[in-house]
Coordinates of C-alpha atoms in Angstrom, one line a residue:
X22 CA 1.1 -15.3 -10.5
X23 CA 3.1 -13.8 -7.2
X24 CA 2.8 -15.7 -4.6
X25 CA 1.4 -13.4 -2.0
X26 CA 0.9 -15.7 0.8
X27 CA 4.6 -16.0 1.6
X28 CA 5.7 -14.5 4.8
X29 CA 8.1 -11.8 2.8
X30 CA 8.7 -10.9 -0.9
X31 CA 11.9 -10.5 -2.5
X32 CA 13.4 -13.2 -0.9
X33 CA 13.5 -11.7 2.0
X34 CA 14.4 -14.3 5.0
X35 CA 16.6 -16.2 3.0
X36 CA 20.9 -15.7 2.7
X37 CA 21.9 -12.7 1.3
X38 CA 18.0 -11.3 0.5
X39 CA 19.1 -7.4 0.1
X40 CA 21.1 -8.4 -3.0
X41 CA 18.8 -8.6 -5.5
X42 CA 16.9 -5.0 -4.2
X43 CA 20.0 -3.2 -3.7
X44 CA 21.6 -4.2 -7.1
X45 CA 18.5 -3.4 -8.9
X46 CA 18.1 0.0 -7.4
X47 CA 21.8 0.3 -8.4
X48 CA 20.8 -0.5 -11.6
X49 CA 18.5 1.8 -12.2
X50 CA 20.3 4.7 -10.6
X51 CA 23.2 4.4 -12.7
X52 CA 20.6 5.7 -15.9
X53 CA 18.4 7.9 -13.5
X54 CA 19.4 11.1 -15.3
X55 CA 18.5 9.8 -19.2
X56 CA 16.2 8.4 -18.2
X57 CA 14.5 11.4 -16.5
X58 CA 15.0 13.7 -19.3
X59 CA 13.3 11.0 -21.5
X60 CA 10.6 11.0 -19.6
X61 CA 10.4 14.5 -18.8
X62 CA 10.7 15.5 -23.2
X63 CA 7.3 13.4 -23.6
X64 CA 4.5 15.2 -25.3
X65 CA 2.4 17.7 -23.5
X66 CA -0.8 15.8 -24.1
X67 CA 0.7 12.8 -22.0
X68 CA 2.2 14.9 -19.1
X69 CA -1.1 16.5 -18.8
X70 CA -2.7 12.5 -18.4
X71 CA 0.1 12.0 -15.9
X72 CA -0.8 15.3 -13.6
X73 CA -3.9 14.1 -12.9
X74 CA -3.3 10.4 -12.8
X75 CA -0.2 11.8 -10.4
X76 CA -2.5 12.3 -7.4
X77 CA -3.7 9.5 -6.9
X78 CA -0.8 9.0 -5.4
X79 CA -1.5 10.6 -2.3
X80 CA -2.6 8.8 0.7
X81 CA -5.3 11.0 2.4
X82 CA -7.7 9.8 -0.5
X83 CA -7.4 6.1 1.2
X84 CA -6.5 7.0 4.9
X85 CA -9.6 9.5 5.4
X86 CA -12.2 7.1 4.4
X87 CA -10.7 3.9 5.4
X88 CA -10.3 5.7 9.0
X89 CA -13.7 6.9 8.8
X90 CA -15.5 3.5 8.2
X91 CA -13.0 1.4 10.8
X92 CA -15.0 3.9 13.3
X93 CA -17.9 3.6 11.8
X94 CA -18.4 -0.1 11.2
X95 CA -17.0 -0.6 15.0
X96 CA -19.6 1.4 16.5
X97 CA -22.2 -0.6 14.8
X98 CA -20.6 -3.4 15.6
X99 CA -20.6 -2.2 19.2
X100 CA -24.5 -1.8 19.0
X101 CA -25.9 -5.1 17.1
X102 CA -26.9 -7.9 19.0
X103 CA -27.1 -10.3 15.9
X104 CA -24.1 -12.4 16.9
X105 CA -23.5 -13.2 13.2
X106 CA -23.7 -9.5 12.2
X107 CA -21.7 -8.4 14.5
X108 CA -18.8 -10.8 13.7
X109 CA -19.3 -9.6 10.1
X110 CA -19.0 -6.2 11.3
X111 CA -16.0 -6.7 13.3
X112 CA -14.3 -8.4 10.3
X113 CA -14.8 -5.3 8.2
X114 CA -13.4 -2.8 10.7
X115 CA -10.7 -5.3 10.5
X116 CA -10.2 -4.9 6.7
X117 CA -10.3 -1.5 6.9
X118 CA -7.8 -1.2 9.9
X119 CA -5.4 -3.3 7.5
X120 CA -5.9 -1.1 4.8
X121 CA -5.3 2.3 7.2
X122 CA -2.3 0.7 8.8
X123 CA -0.6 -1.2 5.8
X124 CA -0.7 2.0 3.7
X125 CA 0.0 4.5 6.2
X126 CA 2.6 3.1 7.8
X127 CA 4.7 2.5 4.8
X128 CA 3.6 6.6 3.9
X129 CA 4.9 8.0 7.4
X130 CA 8.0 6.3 6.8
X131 CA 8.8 7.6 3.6
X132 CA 7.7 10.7 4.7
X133 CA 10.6 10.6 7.4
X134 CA 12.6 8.7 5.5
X135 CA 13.1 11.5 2.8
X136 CA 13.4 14.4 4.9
X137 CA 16.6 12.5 6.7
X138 CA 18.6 11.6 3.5
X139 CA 17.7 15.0 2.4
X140 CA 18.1 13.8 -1.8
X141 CA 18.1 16.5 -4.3
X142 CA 15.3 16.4 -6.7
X143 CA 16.0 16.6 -11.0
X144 CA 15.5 19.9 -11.0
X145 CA 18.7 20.7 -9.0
X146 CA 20.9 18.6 -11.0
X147 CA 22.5 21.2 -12.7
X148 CA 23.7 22.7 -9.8
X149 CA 24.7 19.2 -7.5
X150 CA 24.3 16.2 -10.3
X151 CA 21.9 13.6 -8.9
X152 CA 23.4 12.4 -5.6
X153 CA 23.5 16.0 -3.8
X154 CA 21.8 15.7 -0.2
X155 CA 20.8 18.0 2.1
X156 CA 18.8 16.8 5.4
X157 CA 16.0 18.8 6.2
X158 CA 12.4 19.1 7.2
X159 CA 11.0 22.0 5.2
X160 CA 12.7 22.1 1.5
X161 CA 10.5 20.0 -0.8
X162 CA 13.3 20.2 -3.3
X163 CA 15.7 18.1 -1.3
X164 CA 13.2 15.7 -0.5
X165 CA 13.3 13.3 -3.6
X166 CA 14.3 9.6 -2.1
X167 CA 12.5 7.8 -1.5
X168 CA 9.1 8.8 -3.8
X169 CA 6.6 9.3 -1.3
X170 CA 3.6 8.9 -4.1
X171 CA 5.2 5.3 -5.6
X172 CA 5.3 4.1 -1.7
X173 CA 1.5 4.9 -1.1
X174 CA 0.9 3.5 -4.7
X175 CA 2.8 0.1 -4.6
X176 CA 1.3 -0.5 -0.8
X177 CA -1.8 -0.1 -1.7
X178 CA -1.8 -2.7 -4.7
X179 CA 0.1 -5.0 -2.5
X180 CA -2.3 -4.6 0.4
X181 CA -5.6 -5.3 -2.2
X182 CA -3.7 -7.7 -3.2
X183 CA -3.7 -9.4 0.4
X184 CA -7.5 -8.9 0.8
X185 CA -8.3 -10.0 -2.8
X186 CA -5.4 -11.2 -5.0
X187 CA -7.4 -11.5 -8.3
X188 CA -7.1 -7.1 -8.1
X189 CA -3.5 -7.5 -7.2
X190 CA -2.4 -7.0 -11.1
X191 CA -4.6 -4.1 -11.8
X192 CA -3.5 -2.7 -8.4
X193 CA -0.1 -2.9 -9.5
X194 CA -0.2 -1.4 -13.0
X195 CA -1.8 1.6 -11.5
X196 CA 0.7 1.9 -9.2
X197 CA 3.8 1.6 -11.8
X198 CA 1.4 4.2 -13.9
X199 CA 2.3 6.7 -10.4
X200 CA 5.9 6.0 -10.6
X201 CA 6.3 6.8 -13.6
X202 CA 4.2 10.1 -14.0
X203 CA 6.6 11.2 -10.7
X204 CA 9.5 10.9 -13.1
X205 CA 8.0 12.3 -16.4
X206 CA 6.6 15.3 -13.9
X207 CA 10.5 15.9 -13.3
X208 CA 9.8 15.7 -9.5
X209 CA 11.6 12.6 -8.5
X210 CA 14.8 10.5 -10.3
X211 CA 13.8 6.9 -11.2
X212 CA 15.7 5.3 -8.4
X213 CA 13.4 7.5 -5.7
X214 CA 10.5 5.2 -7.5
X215 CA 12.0 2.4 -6.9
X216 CA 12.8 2.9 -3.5
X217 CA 9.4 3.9 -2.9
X218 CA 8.0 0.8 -4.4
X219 CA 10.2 -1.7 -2.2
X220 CA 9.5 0.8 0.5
X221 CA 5.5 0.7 0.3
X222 CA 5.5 -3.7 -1.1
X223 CA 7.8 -4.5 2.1
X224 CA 5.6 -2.0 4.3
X225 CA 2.2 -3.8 3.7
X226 CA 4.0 -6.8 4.2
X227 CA 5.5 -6.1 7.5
X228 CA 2.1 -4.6 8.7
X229 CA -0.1 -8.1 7.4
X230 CA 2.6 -10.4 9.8
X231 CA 1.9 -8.1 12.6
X232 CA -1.8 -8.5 12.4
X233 CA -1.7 -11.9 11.3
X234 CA 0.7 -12.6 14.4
X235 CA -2.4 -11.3 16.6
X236 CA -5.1 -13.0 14.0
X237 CA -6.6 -10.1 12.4
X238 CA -8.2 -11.0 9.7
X239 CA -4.9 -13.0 8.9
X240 CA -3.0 -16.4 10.1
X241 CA -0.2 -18.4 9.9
X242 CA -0.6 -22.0 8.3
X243 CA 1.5 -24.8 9.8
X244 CA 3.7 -24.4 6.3
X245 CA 4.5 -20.5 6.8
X246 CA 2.6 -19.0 4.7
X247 CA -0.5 -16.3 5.4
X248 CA -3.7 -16.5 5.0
X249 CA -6.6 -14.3 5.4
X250 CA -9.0 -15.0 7.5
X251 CA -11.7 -12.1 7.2
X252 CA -15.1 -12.4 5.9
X253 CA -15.3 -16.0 7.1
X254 CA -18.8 -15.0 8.4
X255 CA -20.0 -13.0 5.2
X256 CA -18.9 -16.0 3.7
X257 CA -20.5 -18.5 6.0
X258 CA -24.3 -16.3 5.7
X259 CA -24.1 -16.7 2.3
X260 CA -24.0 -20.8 2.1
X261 CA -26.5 -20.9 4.0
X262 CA -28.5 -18.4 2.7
X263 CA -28.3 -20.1 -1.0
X264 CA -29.6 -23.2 1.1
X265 CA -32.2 -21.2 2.5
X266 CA -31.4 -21.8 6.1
X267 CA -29.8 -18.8 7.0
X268 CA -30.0 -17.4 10.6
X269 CA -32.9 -14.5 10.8
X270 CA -32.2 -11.5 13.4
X271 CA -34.3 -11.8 16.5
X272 CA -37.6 -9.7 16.8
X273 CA -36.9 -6.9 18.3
X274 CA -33.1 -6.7 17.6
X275 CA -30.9 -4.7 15.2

């Protein structure tokens, strides 16, 4: 099981971190093009799977709603007077906030990210082999490193993974499922997964210190590690509501 209270993944923090990402994404460029056309000479009836398993790989489909209830559960939250209700409240805009921020963050990078290096994707390797590059902002085709989809994918496992690690797993095998339907789709080279993947995992990472620096719905223990803190209260009702002493809403209040 990963370990997904410590501060960074990777070994990131300690002596020479960037070694063992680098040299892996060095690994797997060095068979990008094989392994593309591999992947790419599958049969039909899989690539079809894969182009609608593919999408899923967008981000609107988590941004919209998770922006959508933040506002929604902090206007109630505004409203109720139930001092234990409202802290439940506040706890979920919090979750959602985290889920927002620690997948769109990582998503707007990439999206920047890949318009700067300006990588040709597989299908212009017969004109510029797989390391051609061409900064731009409008040419989709030169717009292959890192994979935008696998960034969105892998920081959204790792980010469930913060708020409930038992769905880290499944989180993470749909999210390898997205890589690799980039690559057998012939829109991205292996390496551009992997880019994406430490990309979105080191995204969500960064964006759970910041809020757990300010303690939203996250904190530091005395040995380093993180912790979440949300749903305390949610928790807390329902003790005392299997002892049969939970608090009732005053008459009269929401």
């Amino acid at each position: 099981m990963v370990d997904l209270s410590r501060r960074w993944p990777l070994g990131l923090g300690e002596k020479r971190w960037w070694l063992a990402p680098v040299a892996g994404l060095a690994a797997v460029a060095a068979f990008d093009r094989p392994l593309s056309l591999w992947a790419q000479s599958w049969p039909e009836g899989v690539h079809s799977v894969l182009e609608q398993l593919t999408r899923y790989g967008e981000s609107d489909w988590i941004l919209i709603p998770a922006a959508i209830l933040f506002v929604l559960t902090a206007v109630v939250a505004f409203f109720v007077r139930w001092p234990l209700m409202r802290t439940l409240l506040w706890q979920f805009t919090t979750i959602y906030g985290f889920i927002f921020a620690g997948v769109g963050l990582p998503s707007l990078v990439a999206t920047l990210a890949k318009r700067a290096i300006g990588r040709g994707r597989p299908m212009h390797f017969d004109q510029h082999g797989t390391l051609s590059f061409s900064p731009n902002w409008l040419d989709w085709t030169f717009q292959s490193f890192p994979s935008g989809h696998a960034t969105t994918a892998f920081a959204l496992a790792t980010v469930i993974g913060f708020i409930s690690p038992r769905w880290f797993y499944p989180g993470l095998v749909f999210a390898v499922a997205i890589g690799v339907s980039r690559v057998a789709l012939g829109v991205h080279y292996p390496s551009d997964v992997v880019g994406g993947a430490i990309l979105g995992v080191l995204g969500a990472y960064l964006v759970r210190l910041l809020f757990a620096a300010r303690r939203w719905g996250f904190e530091s223990t005395p040995t380093g590690a993180i912790q979440g803190r949300a749903f305390s209260s949610l928790r807390r009702y329902l003790v005392l509501k299997r002892r049969d002493i939970a608090p009732a809403p005053q008459p009269g209040r929401p």
